[in-house]
Amino acid sequence: MVSTGIRIGGLGGQGVILSGIILGKAASIFDGRNATLIQAFGPEARGSACSAQVTIADDPVAYPYVQNPDVLVVMSADAYTQFIPTLKPEGLLLYEEELVTPKDLPPGVKAYGIPATRIAEELGRRLVLNIVMVGFFAGVTGVVSLVAAEKALLSSVPKGTESLNLNAFRRGYEHGRSLVAAA
Amino acid sequence: MTLEHENFPQTELLPDGRSVVVREMTISDEPRMVEFFQSLPLEDRNFLRNDVSKPDVVHRFVRETEDLVLALVAEANGRIIASATIERGLYGWTRHIGEVRLVVGRPWQRHGLAKVLLRHLVRAAPGAGLELIKGYVAGGKVGAQKALEAMGFKKEAILRRHVKDVAGRRRDLLIYTNDVSHIWEKMEALNADFSPTQGE
Ligand SMILES: CC(C)(COP(=O)(O)OP(=O)(O)OC[C@H]1O[C@@H](n2cnc3c(N)ncnc32)[C@H](O)[C@@H]1OP(=O)(O)O)[C@@H](O)C(=O)NCCC(=O)NCCS
């Protein structure tokens, strides 16, 4: 049985939860696997710590909490500091490279960074930084298929925003693929 | 920029029952764009920034599309009958603003084509990250004003006697804008990561 525990951490307003929702949907609805999502957020909309725990598995998930993730996705320095000690020894770290500087990386951990904010700004909307990260996740890990992730994305974002979101996703995906290919 | 979710070409039925094809302009359209622009009376191309009756201007127009968010043409019987673009600045504090330009060939005017093309432009704008789109119209150009208003644009400013028409008369320049940012408010709400009842 294959099961992947994912922790996504960032700040309120960065769309951490939406990233988790898209990954969960991609796996469960469009890839036909199983997924659970646990969300935790602070009492303010902006700036407070926020995280999502996603489990994606072939079999139904009995325990949805992700204490030691296989993959850690971080979009803020605080989230990195808070969650890096919990990452599995051979785990994978995906980080927003302009917001997070991975210090004291545990040995055995593989880390890939992406300038997601800059990419989102180039596309015209800083707001889609989380979608760049979702694409990056799909590109590096392959835990969700490209087709499923795109379908999940398009079914989750507001009408009229699809094309920019799709471009953001694809930029992240391509960046992820190229880093893995070069590794 | 390509807009993957809106697929072109699209066949559009006009209210008079005729159909036209709307698609993105390509480099291979150059000769037909030259033909189209040369068929326009001066009055109808006067509002463009460059003299599109000159083939070398059209040569650049079809190629230098970096600042074009979307460039559409309408086609009937293998001929280009209208051109519609939305253009943005690539740098600076108005990067969130796009400008629409639209011209419909005389034989096809007053058949609803401007509204069809504007609808595509307005739809494409938020997807390209634009928050506001604007259009410039010379005072007295009722068709352009009506088409813009029908597609949600509002008259925002008037620059008095700002343009000269072909007869040398000074006319007002009307600036129409359409705020399309509300679409992103929904995305902001989705990205809020906020629950007043749930703490970490
Ligand atoms: C402005 C222009 C694009 C309008 O194109 P069009 O395809 O004829 O416009 P539509 O048929 O969609 O008409 C839109 C509305 O204006 C009305 N209209 C069009 N031309 C008109 C005219 N000359 N006088 C009065 N009303 C007119 C239409 O009846 C329609 O009204 P409705 O919404 O009440 O039905 C076209 O006249 C043109 O190319 N002009 C020269 C270039 C220009 O000025 N561009 C505008 C800069 S953005």
PDB file of C-alpha atoms and ligand atoms in Angstrom, chain B residues 44 47 100-104 108-115 136-137 141-144 146-147 150, ligand 1:
ATOM      1  CA  ASP B  44     -12.018  54.317 -38.912  1.00  0.00           C
ATOM      2  CA  PHE B  47      -7.761  56.258 -33.621  1.00  0.00           C
ATOM      3  CA  VAL B 100      -8.901  47.452 -25.885  1.00  0.00           C
ATOM      4  CA  ARG B 101      -8.766  48.417 -29.546  1.00  0.00           C
ATOM      5  CA  LEU B 102     -11.373  47.369 -31.955  1.00  0.00           C
ATOM      6  CA  VAL B 103     -12.145  47.974 -35.561  1.00  0.00           C
ATOM      7  CA  VAL B 104     -14.856  46.411 -37.690  1.00  0.00           C
ATOM      8  CA  TRP B 108     -19.815  44.418 -41.348  1.00  0.00           C
ATOM      9  CA  GLN B 109     -20.570  47.330 -39.053  1.00  0.00           C
ATOM     10  CA  ARG B 110     -23.871  47.467 -37.180  1.00  0.00           C
ATOM     11  CA  HIS B 111     -24.286  43.701 -37.118  1.00  0.00           C
ATOM     12  CA  GLY B 112     -23.291  43.140 -33.512  1.00  0.00           C
ATOM     13  CA  LEU B 113     -19.714  42.114 -34.257  1.00  0.00           C
ATOM     14  CA  ALA B 114     -18.096  44.692 -31.963  1.00  0.00           C
ATOM     15  CA  LYS B 115     -20.066  43.324 -29.047  1.00  0.00           C
ATOM     16  CA  TYR B 136     -10.677  55.357 -25.877  1.00  0.00           C
ATOM     17  CA  VAL B 137     -13.438  56.701 -28.067  1.00  0.00           C
ATOM     18  CA  LYS B 141     -18.720  57.772 -32.116  1.00  0.00           C
ATOM     19  CA  VAL B 142     -22.026  56.325 -31.010  1.00  0.00           C
ATOM     20  CA  GLY B 143     -21.350  52.752 -32.161  1.00  0.00           C
ATOM     21  CA  ALA B 144     -18.157  52.420 -30.154  1.00  0.00           C
ATOM     22  CA  LYS B 146     -22.782  51.685 -27.266  1.00  0.00           C
ATOM     23  CA  ALA B 147     -20.692  48.576 -27.809  1.00  0.00           C
ATOM     24  CA  ALA B 150     -23.139  46.987 -23.590  1.00  0.00           C
TER      25      ALA B 150
HETATM   26  C1  LIG C   1     -16.958  51.113 -33.132  1.00  0.00           C
HETATM   27  C2  LIG C   1     -17.109  49.890 -34.003  1.00  0.00           C
HETATM   28  C3  LIG C   1     -16.018  48.899 -33.631  1.00  0.00           C
HETATM   29  C4  LIG C   1     -18.497  49.271 -33.734  1.00  0.00           C
HETATM   30  O1  LIG C   1     -18.589  48.068 -34.445  1.00  0.00           O
HETATM   31  P1  LIG C   1     -19.971  47.367 -34.836  1.00  0.00           P
HETATM   32  O2  LIG C   1     -19.677  45.926 -35.098  1.00  0.00           O
HETATM   33  O3  LIG C   1     -20.617  48.137 -35.873  1.00  0.00           O
HETATM   34  O4  LIG C   1     -20.798  47.492 -33.488  1.00  0.00           O
HETATM   35  P2  LIG C   1     -22.070  46.640 -33.069  1.00  0.00           P
HETATM   36  O5  LIG C   1     -22.798  46.217 -34.298  1.00  0.00           O
HETATM   37  O6  LIG C   1     -21.692  45.567 -32.101  1.00  0.00           O
HETATM   38  O7  LIG C   1     -22.957  47.728 -32.374  1.00  0.00           O
HETATM   39  C5  LIG C   1     -22.931  48.092 -31.019  1.00  0.00           C
HETATM   40  C6  LIG C   1     -24.104  49.042 -30.752  1.00  0.00           C
HETATM   41  O8  LIG C   1     -23.848  50.309 -31.377  1.00  0.00           O
HETATM   42  C7  LIG C   1     -24.845  50.618 -32.339  1.00  0.00           C
HETATM   43  N1  LIG C   1     -24.167  51.260 -33.469  1.00  0.00           N
HETATM   44  C8  LIG C   1     -23.157  50.756 -34.204  1.00  0.00           C
HETATM   45  N2  LIG C   1     -22.755  51.656 -35.101  1.00  0.00           N
HETATM   46  C9  LIG C   1     -23.540  52.756 -34.933  1.00  0.00           C
HETATM   47  C10 LIG C   1     -23.599  54.024 -35.572  1.00  0.00           C
HETATM   48  N3  LIG C   1     -22.775  54.342 -36.558  1.00  0.00           N
HETATM   49  N4  LIG C   1     -24.524  54.891 -35.123  1.00  0.00           N
HETATM   50  C11 LIG C   1     -25.370  54.578 -34.123  1.00  0.00           C
HETATM   51  N5  LIG C   1     -25.361  53.394 -33.478  1.00  0.00           N
HETATM   52  C12 LIG C   1     -24.446  52.494 -33.885  1.00  0.00           C
HETATM   53  C13 LIG C   1     -25.449  49.288 -32.683  1.00  0.00           C
HETATM   54  O9  LIG C   1     -26.767  49.456 -33.158  1.00  0.00           O
HETATM   55  C14 LIG C   1     -25.416  48.571 -31.368  1.00  0.00           C
HETATM   56  O10 LIG C   1     -26.431  49.057 -30.540  1.00  0.00           O
HETATM   57  P3  LIG C   1     -27.208  48.148 -29.494  1.00  0.00           P
HETATM   58  O11 LIG C   1     -26.193  47.706 -28.453  1.00  0.00           O
HETATM   59  O12 LIG C   1     -28.241  49.051 -28.956  1.00  0.00           O
HETATM   60  O13 LIG C   1     -27.721  46.977 -30.273  1.00  0.00           O
HETATM   61  C15 LIG C   1     -16.990  50.239 -35.493  1.00  0.00           C
HETATM   62  O14 LIG C   1     -17.907  51.246 -35.772  1.00  0.00           O
HETATM   63  C16 LIG C   1     -15.607  50.702 -35.887  1.00  0.00           C
HETATM   64  O15 LIG C   1     -14.761  49.873 -36.229  1.00  0.00           O
HETATM   65  N6  LIG C   1     -15.326  52.036 -35.832  1.00  0.00           N
HETATM   66  C17 LIG C   1     -14.021  52.575 -36.107  1.00  0.00           C
HETATM   67  C18 LIG C   1     -12.995  52.271 -35.042  1.00  0.00           C
HETATM   68  C19 LIG C   1     -13.368  52.728 -33.648  1.00  0.00           C
HETATM   69  O16 LIG C   1     -13.876  53.798 -33.419  1.00  0.00           O
HETATM   70  N7  LIG C   1     -13.076  51.857 -32.655  1.00  0.00           N
HETATM   71  C20 LIG C   1     -13.389  52.102 -31.259  1.00  0.00           C
HETATM   72  C21 LIG C   1     -12.152  52.183 -30.448  1.00  0.00           C
HETATM   73  S1  LIG C   1     -12.123  51.027 -29.115  1.00  0.00           S
END
